[in-house]
C-alpha cells in the first residue's frame, strides 16, 4: 500500500480494491451507494455555491459525491441527523510526522482542538476531510444555524464546493475540473480515482422520464443513449455519430474522431422523432417556438433545445445548443476533449433561452 496525500494536506493510506469505512480511500465498488441524506447535501451544495462564488460554472453534485466517496465513503459507518450533523465525528490521523497512516510532515495545531478534537496537532475532519486551517478559509453555513461546521454534511459539502470552485473555475471544462481535483489532493492517482467516481455518478444520474411522453421522450432517450460518445467538431448527422472536420475556434480537429458536436447531437436526437433540424446551433434557434432568456430556465420543458450565445439577445452569436432533460439538466456535447453527458443547464455561459419544437 502506498501513502498518498488526501485533502488539503492530510495523509491516508490507499487501500487498493477495497473500501475503507474508517475514512480512507475507497476504490472500486458499485455506484448506487450514496445515503439519501448525504446525496441531499451534495445536491444542495451544488445549488448554493453560486451565492458564494458567483463566477463558478459547472458545479454538479456528482463532483462532490466523487470527492466524498474517496475521502470518507460518504460518511460510511456514521449516522447523519436530519439537520446534517454527522456522529460520531470523522477524524483523520494526527499529522505529527510519526509515519502513522503515511504522514511524514508535522502540521501544528491551528484550532485548539475545536474541530479536530486535539490541540496536539492537526488532523483532517468531516466527510470531506478538511484540515481546520483550510476550513477556516472556505467553511460556510449551509443550513442557517449560525455555525459553519465541517462535521455537518450540508456545511461540509458547501465548503468543498467553494474550495473546488476557487475564484471562479469552469468545472464543465475538463482541464479545470482535473486541476480543481488536483488542488484538493496533489496526486495524479487521487485525481484519476475521484474522476472515475464522478463519471459513474454522472452516468447513474439519469433524469426521471416517467412524466415525459411522445416525441419529447424519444428525443431525450436518443440523446441519453449517446452518453460517453466523444465530442467531434463537425461530427454527427441524423444517422448517428460521424467523423468531424478541422478546426474548432480553439484549433481542435474532429477529422479523426467519430462522435458529435453540439448541433450534431441535436440533429441526430430530433431525427429519431421525425424532426429535421438545420445543422448549426444558430440556425436551430430559428426553428419552433422561441423561449426568451428573460423567461428563465424554469420555462424550459423536457425536449426543448437550450441555447448559449456570446451576446445573449443576439441569436447570430449563438455558439452552443443542448437538449433539456428536466430537473435543471441537459444532454450536452460540450466541447473538444469531452464526451456526451448530462450537465447542469448553467454549465455553459451566456444562456440565450430555448426553442420548443415538439
mmCIF file with all atom_site columns, N, CA and C in Angstrom, residues 219 237-239 263 266-280 283-284 286-288 305 357-358:
data_model
loop_
_atom_site.group_PDB
_atom_site.id
_atom_site.type_symbol
_atom_site.label_atom_id
_atom_site.label_alt_id
_atom_site.label_comp_id
_atom_site.label_asym_id
_atom_site.label_entity_id
_atom_site.label_seq_id
_atom_site.pdbx_PDB_ins_code
_atom_site.Cartn_x
_atom_site.Cartn_y
_atom_site.Cartn_z
_atom_site.occupancy
_atom_site.B_iso_or_equiv
_atom_site.pdbx_formal_charge
_atom_site.auth_seq_id
_atom_site.auth_comp_id
_atom_site.auth_asym_id
_atom_site.auth_atom_id
_atom_site.pdbx_PDB_model_num
ATOM 1  N N  . UNK A 1 219 ? -36.793 11.960 -28.159 1.00 0.00 ? 219 UNK A N  1
ATOM 2  C CA . UNK A 1 219 ? -35.609 12.803 -28.353 1.00 0.00 ? 219 UNK A CA 1
ATOM 3  C C  . UNK A 1 219 ? -34.630 12.653 -27.193 1.00 0.00 ? 219 UNK A C  1
ATOM 4  N N  . UNK A 1 237 ? -24.580 13.282 -37.547 1.00 0.00 ? 237 UNK A N  1
ATOM 5  C CA . UNK A 1 237 ? -25.601 13.504 -38.562 1.00 0.00 ? 237 UNK A CA 1
ATOM 6  C C  . UNK A 1 237 ? -26.918 12.948 -38.042 1.00 0.00 ? 237 UNK A C  1
ATOM 7  N N  . UNK A 1 238 ? -27.950 13.020 -38.856 1.00 0.00 ? 238 UNK A N  1
ATOM 8  C CA . UNK A 1 238 ? -29.241 12.445 -38.486 1.00 0.00 ? 238 UNK A CA 1
ATOM 9  C C  . UNK A 1 238 ? -29.156 10.935 -38.319 1.00 0.00 ? 238 UNK A C  1
ATOM 10 N N  . UNK A 1 239 ? -28.110 10.334 -38.840 1.00 0.00 ? 239 UNK A N  1
ATOM 11 C CA . UNK A 1 239 ? -27.953 8.877  -38.755 1.00 0.00 ? 239 UNK A CA 1
ATOM 12 C C  . UNK A 1 239 ? -27.114 8.431  -37.567 1.00 0.00 ? 239 UNK A C  1
ATOM 13 N N  . UNK A 1 263 ? -24.539 20.597 -32.122 1.00 0.00 ? 263 UNK A N  1
ATOM 14 C CA . UNK A 1 263 ? -25.679 20.602 -33.049 1.00 0.00 ? 263 UNK A CA 1
ATOM 15 C C  . UNK A 1 263 ? -25.793 19.289 -33.807 1.00 0.00 ? 263 UNK A C  1
ATOM 16 N N  . UNK A 1 266 ? -28.020 17.241 -31.448 1.00 0.00 ? 266 UNK A N  1
ATOM 17 C CA . UNK A 1 266 ? -29.430 17.622 -31.515 1.00 0.00 ? 266 UNK A CA 1
ATOM 18 C C  . UNK A 1 266 ? -30.047 17.197 -32.850 1.00 0.00 ? 266 UNK A C  1
ATOM 19 N N  . UNK A 1 267 ? -29.274 17.307 -33.939 1.00 0.00 ? 267 UNK A N  1
ATOM 20 C CA . UNK A 1 267 ? -29.761 16.858 -35.243 1.00 0.00 ? 267 UNK A CA 1
ATOM 21 C C  . UNK A 1 267 ? -30.122 15.378 -35.200 1.00 0.00 ? 267 UNK A C  1
ATOM 22 N N  . UNK A 1 268 ? -29.246 14.580 -34.588 1.00 0.00 ? 268 UNK A N  1
ATOM 23 C CA . UNK A 1 268 ? -29.482 13.141 -34.507 1.00 0.00 ? 268 UNK A CA 1
ATOM 24 C C  . UNK A 1 268 ? -30.696 12.827 -33.630 1.00 0.00 ? 268 UNK A C  1
ATOM 25 N N  . UNK A 1 269 ? -30.761 13.408 -32.426 1.00 0.00 ? 269 UNK A N  1
ATOM 26 C CA . UNK A 1 269 ? -31.838 13.070 -31.495 1.00 0.00 ? 269 UNK A CA 1
ATOM 27 C C  . UNK A 1 269 ? -33.199 13.468 -32.039 1.00 0.00 ? 269 UNK A C  1
ATOM 28 N N  . UNK A 1 270 ? -33.285 14.643 -32.644 1.00 0.00 ? 270 UNK A N  1
ATOM 29 C CA . UNK A 1 270 ? -34.571 15.079 -33.190 1.00 0.00 ? 270 UNK A CA 1
ATOM 30 C C  . UNK A 1 270 ? -34.976 14.273 -34.413 1.00 0.00 ? 270 UNK A C  1
ATOM 31 N N  . UNK A 1 271 ? -33.991 13.791 -35.157 1.00 0.00 ? 271 UNK A N  1
ATOM 32 C CA . UNK A 1 271 ? -34.314 12.951 -36.320 1.00 0.00 ? 271 UNK A CA 1
ATOM 33 C C  . UNK A 1 271 ? -35.021 11.676 -35.875 1.00 0.00 ? 271 UNK A C  1
ATOM 34 N N  . UNK A 1 272 ? -34.702 11.196 -34.684 1.00 0.00 ? 272 UNK A N  1
ATOM 35 C CA . UNK A 1 272 ? -35.352 9.993  -34.173 1.00 0.00 ? 272 UNK A CA 1
ATOM 36 C C  . UNK A 1 272 ? -36.838 10.222 -33.934 1.00 0.00 ? 272 UNK A C  1
ATOM 37 N N  . UNK A 1 273 ? -37.231 11.484 -33.745 1.00 0.00 ? 273 UNK A N  1
ATOM 38 C CA . UNK A 1 273 ? -38.647 11.825 -33.575 1.00 0.00 ? 273 UNK A CA 1
ATOM 39 C C  . UNK A 1 273 ? -39.255 12.351 -34.868 1.00 0.00 ? 273 UNK A C  1
ATOM 40 N N  . UNK A 1 274 ? -38.510 12.247 -35.966 1.00 0.00 ? 274 UNK A N  1
ATOM 41 C CA . UNK A 1 274 ? -39.031 12.667 -37.262 1.00 0.00 ? 274 UNK A CA 1
ATOM 42 C C  . UNK A 1 274 ? -38.927 14.145 -37.532 1.00 0.00 ? 274 UNK A C  1
ATOM 43 N N  . UNK A 1 275 ? -38.115 14.869 -36.757 1.00 0.00 ? 275 UNK A N  1
ATOM 44 C CA . UNK A 1 275 ? -37.963 16.313 -36.949 1.00 0.00 ? 275 UNK A CA 1
ATOM 45 C C  . UNK A 1 275 ? -36.592 16.607 -37.537 1.00 0.00 ? 275 UNK A C  1
ATOM 46 N N  . UNK A 1 276 ? -36.572 17.287 -38.662 1.00 0.00 ? 276 UNK A N  1
ATOM 47 C CA . UNK A 1 276 ? -35.321 17.624 -39.335 1.00 0.00 ? 276 UNK A CA 1
ATOM 48 C C  . UNK A 1 276 ? -34.864 19.010 -38.880 1.00 0.00 ? 276 UNK A C  1
ATOM 49 N N  . UNK A 1 277 ? -33.632 19.124 -38.448 1.00 0.00 ? 277 UNK A N  1
ATOM 50 C CA . UNK A 1 277 ? -33.088 20.391 -37.979 1.00 0.00 ? 277 UNK A CA 1
ATOM 51 C C  . UNK A 1 277 ? -31.987 20.887 -38.903 1.00 0.00 ? 277 UNK A C  1
ATOM 52 N N  . UNK A 1 278 ? -31.833 22.207 -39.019 1.00 0.00 ? 278 UNK A N  1
ATOM 53 C CA . UNK A 1 278 ? -30.642 22.724 -39.711 1.00 0.00 ? 278 UNK A CA 1
ATOM 54 C C  . UNK A 1 278 ? -29.396 22.337 -38.913 1.00 0.00 ? 278 UNK A C  1
ATOM 55 N N  . UNK A 1 279 ? -28.232 22.430 -39.502 1.00 0.00 ? 279 UNK A N  1
ATOM 56 C CA . UNK A 1 279 ? -27.052 21.809 -38.912 1.00 0.00 ? 279 UNK A CA 1
ATOM 57 C C  . UNK A 1 279 ? -26.364 22.628 -37.821 1.00 0.00 ? 279 UNK A C  1
ATOM 58 N N  . UNK A 1 280 ? -26.484 23.940 -37.805 1.00 0.00 ? 280 UNK A N  1
ATOM 59 C CA . UNK A 1 280 ? -25.748 24.739 -36.817 1.00 0.00 ? 280 UNK A CA 1
ATOM 60 C C  . UNK A 1 280 ? -26.651 25.169 -35.668 1.00 0.00 ? 280 UNK A C  1
ATOM 61 N N  . UNK A 1 283 ? -28.654 28.354 -36.412 1.00 0.00 ? 283 UNK A N  1
ATOM 62 C CA . UNK A 1 283 ? -29.782 28.123 -37.314 1.00 0.00 ? 283 UNK A CA 1
ATOM 63 C C  . UNK A 1 283 ? -30.908 27.381 -36.603 1.00 0.00 ? 283 UNK A C  1
ATOM 64 N N  . UNK A 1 284 ? -30.574 26.499 -35.678 1.00 0.00 ? 284 UNK A N  1
ATOM 65 C CA . UNK A 1 284 ? -31.608 25.761 -34.954 1.00 0.00 ? 284 UNK A CA 1
ATOM 66 C C  . UNK A 1 284 ? -32.439 26.680 -34.055 1.00 0.00 ? 284 UNK A C  1
ATOM 67 N N  . UNK A 1 286 ? -33.779 29.274 -34.939 1.00 0.00 ? 286 UNK A N  1
ATOM 68 C CA . UNK A 1 286 ? -34.849 29.839 -35.746 1.00 0.00 ? 286 UNK A CA 1
ATOM 69 C C  . UNK A 1 286 ? -35.982 28.871 -36.013 1.00 0.00 ? 286 UNK A C  1
ATOM 70 N N  . UNK A 1 287 ? -35.938 27.703 -35.375 1.00 0.00 ? 287 UNK A N  1
ATOM 71 C CA . UNK A 1 287 ? -36.961 26.678 -35.603 1.00 0.00 ? 287 UNK A CA 1
ATOM 72 C C  . UNK A 1 287 ? -37.851 26.574 -34.371 1.00 0.00 ? 287 UNK A C  1
ATOM 73 N N  . UNK A 1 288 ? -39.131 26.455 -34.560 1.00 0.00 ? 288 UNK A N  1
ATOM 74 C CA . UNK A 1 288 ? -40.044 26.238 -33.447 1.00 0.00 ? 288 UNK A CA 1
ATOM 75 C C  . UNK A 1 288 ? -40.379 27.497 -32.672 1.00 0.00 ? 288 UNK A C  1
ATOM 76 N N  . UNK A 1 305 ? -34.842 22.609 -26.961 1.00 0.00 ? 305 UNK A N  1
ATOM 77 C CA . UNK A 1 305 ? -33.464 22.982 -27.231 1.00 0.00 ? 305 UNK A CA 1
ATOM 78 C C  . UNK A 1 305 ? -33.064 24.105 -26.279 1.00 0.00 ? 305 UNK A C  1
ATOM 79 N N  . UNK A 1 357 ? -39.938 22.610 -30.082 1.00 0.00 ? 357 UNK A N  1
ATOM 80 C CA . UNK A 1 357 ? -40.273 22.095 -31.406 1.00 0.00 ? 357 UNK A CA 1
ATOM 81 C C  . UNK A 1 357 ? -41.308 20.991 -31.349 1.00 0.00 ? 357 UNK A C  1
ATOM 82 N N  . UNK A 1 358 ? -41.577 20.463 -30.151 1.00 0.00 ? 358 UNK A N  1
ATOM 83 C CA . UNK A 1 358 ? -42.418 19.266 -30.036 1.00 0.00 ? 358 UNK A CA 1
ATOM 84 C C  . UNK A 1 358 ? -43.714 19.568 -29.330 1.00 0.00 ? 358 UNK A C  1
#
